[in-house]
Short mmCIF file of C-alpha atoms and ligand atoms in Angstrom, two decimals:
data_model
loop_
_atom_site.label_atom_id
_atom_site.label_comp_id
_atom_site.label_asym_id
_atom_site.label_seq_id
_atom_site.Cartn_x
_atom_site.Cartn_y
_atom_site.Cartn_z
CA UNK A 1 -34.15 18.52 -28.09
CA UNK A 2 -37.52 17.37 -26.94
CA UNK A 3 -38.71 17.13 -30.45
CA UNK A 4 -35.63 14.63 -31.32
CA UNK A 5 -35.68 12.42 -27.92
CA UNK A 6 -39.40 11.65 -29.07
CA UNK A 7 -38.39 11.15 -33.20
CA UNK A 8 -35.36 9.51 -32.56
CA UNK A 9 -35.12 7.83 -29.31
CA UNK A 10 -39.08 6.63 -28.75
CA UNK A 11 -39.34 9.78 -25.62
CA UNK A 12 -36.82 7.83 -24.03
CA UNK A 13 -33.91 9.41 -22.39
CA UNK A 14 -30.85 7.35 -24.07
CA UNK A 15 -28.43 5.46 -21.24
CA UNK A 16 -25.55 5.49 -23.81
CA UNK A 17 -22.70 8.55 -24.24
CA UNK A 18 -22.65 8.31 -28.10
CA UNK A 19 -26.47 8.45 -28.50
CA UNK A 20 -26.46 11.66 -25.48
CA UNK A 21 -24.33 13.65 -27.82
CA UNK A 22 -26.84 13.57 -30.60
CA UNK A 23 -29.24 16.13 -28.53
CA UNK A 24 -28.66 19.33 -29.06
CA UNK A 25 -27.16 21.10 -26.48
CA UNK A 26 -25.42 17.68 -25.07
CA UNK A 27 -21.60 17.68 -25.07
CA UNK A 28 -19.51 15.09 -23.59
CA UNK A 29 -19.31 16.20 -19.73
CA UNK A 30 -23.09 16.49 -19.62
CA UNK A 31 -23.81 12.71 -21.42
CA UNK A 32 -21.59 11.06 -18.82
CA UNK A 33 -23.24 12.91 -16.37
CA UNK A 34 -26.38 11.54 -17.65
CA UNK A 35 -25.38 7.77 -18.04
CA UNK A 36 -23.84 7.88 -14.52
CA UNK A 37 -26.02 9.67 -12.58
CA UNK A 38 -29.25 8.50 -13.96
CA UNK A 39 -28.39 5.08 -15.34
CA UNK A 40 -25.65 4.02 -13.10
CA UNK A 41 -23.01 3.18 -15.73
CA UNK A 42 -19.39 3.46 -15.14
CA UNK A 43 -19.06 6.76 -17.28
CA UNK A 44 -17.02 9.47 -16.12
CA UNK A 45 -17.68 13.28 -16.31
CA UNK A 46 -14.68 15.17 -16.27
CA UNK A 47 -15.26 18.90 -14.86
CA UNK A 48 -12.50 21.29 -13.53
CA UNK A 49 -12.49 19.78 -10.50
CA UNK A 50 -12.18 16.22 -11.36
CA UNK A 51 -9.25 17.45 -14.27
CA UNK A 52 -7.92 19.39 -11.46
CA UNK A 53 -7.48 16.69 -8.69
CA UNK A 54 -6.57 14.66 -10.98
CA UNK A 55 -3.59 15.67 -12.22
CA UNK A 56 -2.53 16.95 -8.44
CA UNK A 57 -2.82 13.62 -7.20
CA UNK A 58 -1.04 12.03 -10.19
CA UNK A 59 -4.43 9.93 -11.46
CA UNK A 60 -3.37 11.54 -14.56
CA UNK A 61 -0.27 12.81 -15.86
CA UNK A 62 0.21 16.26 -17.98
CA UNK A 63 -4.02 15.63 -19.66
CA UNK A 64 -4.14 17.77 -21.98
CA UNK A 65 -7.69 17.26 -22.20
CA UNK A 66 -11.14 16.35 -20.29
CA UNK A 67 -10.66 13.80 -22.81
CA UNK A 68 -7.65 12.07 -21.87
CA UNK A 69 -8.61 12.75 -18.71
CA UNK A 70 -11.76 10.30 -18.71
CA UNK A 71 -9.69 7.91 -20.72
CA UNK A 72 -7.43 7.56 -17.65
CA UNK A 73 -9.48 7.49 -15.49
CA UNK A 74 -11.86 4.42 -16.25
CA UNK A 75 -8.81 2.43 -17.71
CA UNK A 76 -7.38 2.05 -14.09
CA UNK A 77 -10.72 2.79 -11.84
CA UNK A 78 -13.09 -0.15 -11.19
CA UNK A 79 -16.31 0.09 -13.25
CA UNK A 80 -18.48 -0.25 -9.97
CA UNK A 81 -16.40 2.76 -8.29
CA UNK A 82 -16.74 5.27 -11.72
CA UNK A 83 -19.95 7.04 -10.85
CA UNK A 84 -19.00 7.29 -6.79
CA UNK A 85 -15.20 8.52 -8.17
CA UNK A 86 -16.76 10.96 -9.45
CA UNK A 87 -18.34 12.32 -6.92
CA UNK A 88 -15.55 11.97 -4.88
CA UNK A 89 -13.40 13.79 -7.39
CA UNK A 90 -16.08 16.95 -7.54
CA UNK A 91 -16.09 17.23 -3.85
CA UNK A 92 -12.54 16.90 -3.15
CA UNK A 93 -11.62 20.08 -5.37
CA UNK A 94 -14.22 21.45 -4.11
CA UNK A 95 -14.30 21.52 -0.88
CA UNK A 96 -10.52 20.71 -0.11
CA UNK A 97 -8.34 20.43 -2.97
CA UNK A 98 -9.54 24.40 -4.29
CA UNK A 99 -7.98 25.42 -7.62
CA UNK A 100 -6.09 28.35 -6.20
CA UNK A 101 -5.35 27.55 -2.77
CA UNK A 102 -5.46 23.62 -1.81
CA UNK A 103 -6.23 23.09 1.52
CA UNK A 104 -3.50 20.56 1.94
CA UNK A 105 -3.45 21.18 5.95
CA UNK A 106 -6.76 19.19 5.69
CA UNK A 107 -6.32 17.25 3.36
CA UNK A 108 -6.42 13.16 4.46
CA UNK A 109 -5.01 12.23 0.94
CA UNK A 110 -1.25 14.19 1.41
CA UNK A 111 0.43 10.57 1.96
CA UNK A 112 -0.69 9.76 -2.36
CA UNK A 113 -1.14 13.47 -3.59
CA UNK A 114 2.34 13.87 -6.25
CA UNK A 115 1.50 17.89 -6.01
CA UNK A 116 2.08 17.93 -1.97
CA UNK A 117 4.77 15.43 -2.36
CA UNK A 118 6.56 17.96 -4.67
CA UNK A 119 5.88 20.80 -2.46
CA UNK A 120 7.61 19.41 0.12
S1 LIG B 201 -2.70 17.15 -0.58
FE1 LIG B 201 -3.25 19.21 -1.30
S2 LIG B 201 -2.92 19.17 -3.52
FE2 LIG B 201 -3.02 17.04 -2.80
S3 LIG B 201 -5.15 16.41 -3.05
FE3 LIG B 201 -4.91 17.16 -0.96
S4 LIG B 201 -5.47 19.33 -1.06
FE4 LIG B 201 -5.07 18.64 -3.15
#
C-alpha cells in the first residue's frame, strides 16, 4: 500500500472513494471512512450498525446491501449532516439500538422508529 500511495498518488492520502479502493487492503466501508473522517466529505460508511438502524428506523427499506444502504442514505440526508449521521448511526446501535436486544425503553427516537411502531 505504502509503495502505491507514493507511485500513484504523489504520498498523498487520496480524499476521493474511487481512488481509496485502489489500495490494497481498502474496500468500500473503509474509503468512506477515510473521505469522511479525514477529509470531511459527505461519504457514508455503512457498518452493521448503521445497516442495522437503518432499516429499524425505516431510513432504508428491505437493503439488501451496505450498498444500497449508502445509496439511501446520502440521496435523502443533507451533505453537511453525512459524516455527523454517521456517527450518530454507529452510536445509536451501539449503545441503544443493540442488534439482539434494542433498548427501546431508552430509546428517544420510538415516536419515528417503523421496528417499535410494529412491535406495538
Ligand atoms: S425504538 Fe428501538 S428499534 Fe427503534 S431505534 Fe430505538 S432502540 Fe432501535
Amino acid at each position: 500500500m505504502a509503495q502505491m500511495l507514493v507511485k500513484d498518488f504523489d504520498s498523498i492520502v487520496p480524499d476521493k472513494v474511487d481512488e481509496l479502493q485502489k489500495l490494497p487492503g481498502v474496500g468500500r466501508k473503509t474509503a468512506n471512512v477515510i473521505a469522511s473522517v479525514v477529509y470531511d466529505k459527505p461519504a457514508m460508511a455503512v457498518d452493521t450498525h448503521v445497516f442495522r438502524v437503518s432499516e429499524r428506523l425505516g431510513l432504508t427499506t428491505a437493503s439488501k446491501s451496505p450498498l444500497q444502504t449508502e445509496r439511501e442514505l446520502v440521496k435523502y440526508i443533507p451533505e453537511e449532516l453525512i459524516p455527523k449521521a454517521h456517527h450518530w448511526l454507529i452510536l445509536h446501535g451501539r449503545y441503544v439500538c443493540l442488534a439482539r436486544k434494542p433498548k427501546c425503553e431508552i430509546c428517544g427516537l420510538t415516536a419515528f422508529c417503523r421496528y417499535f411502531a410494529k412491535k406495538l
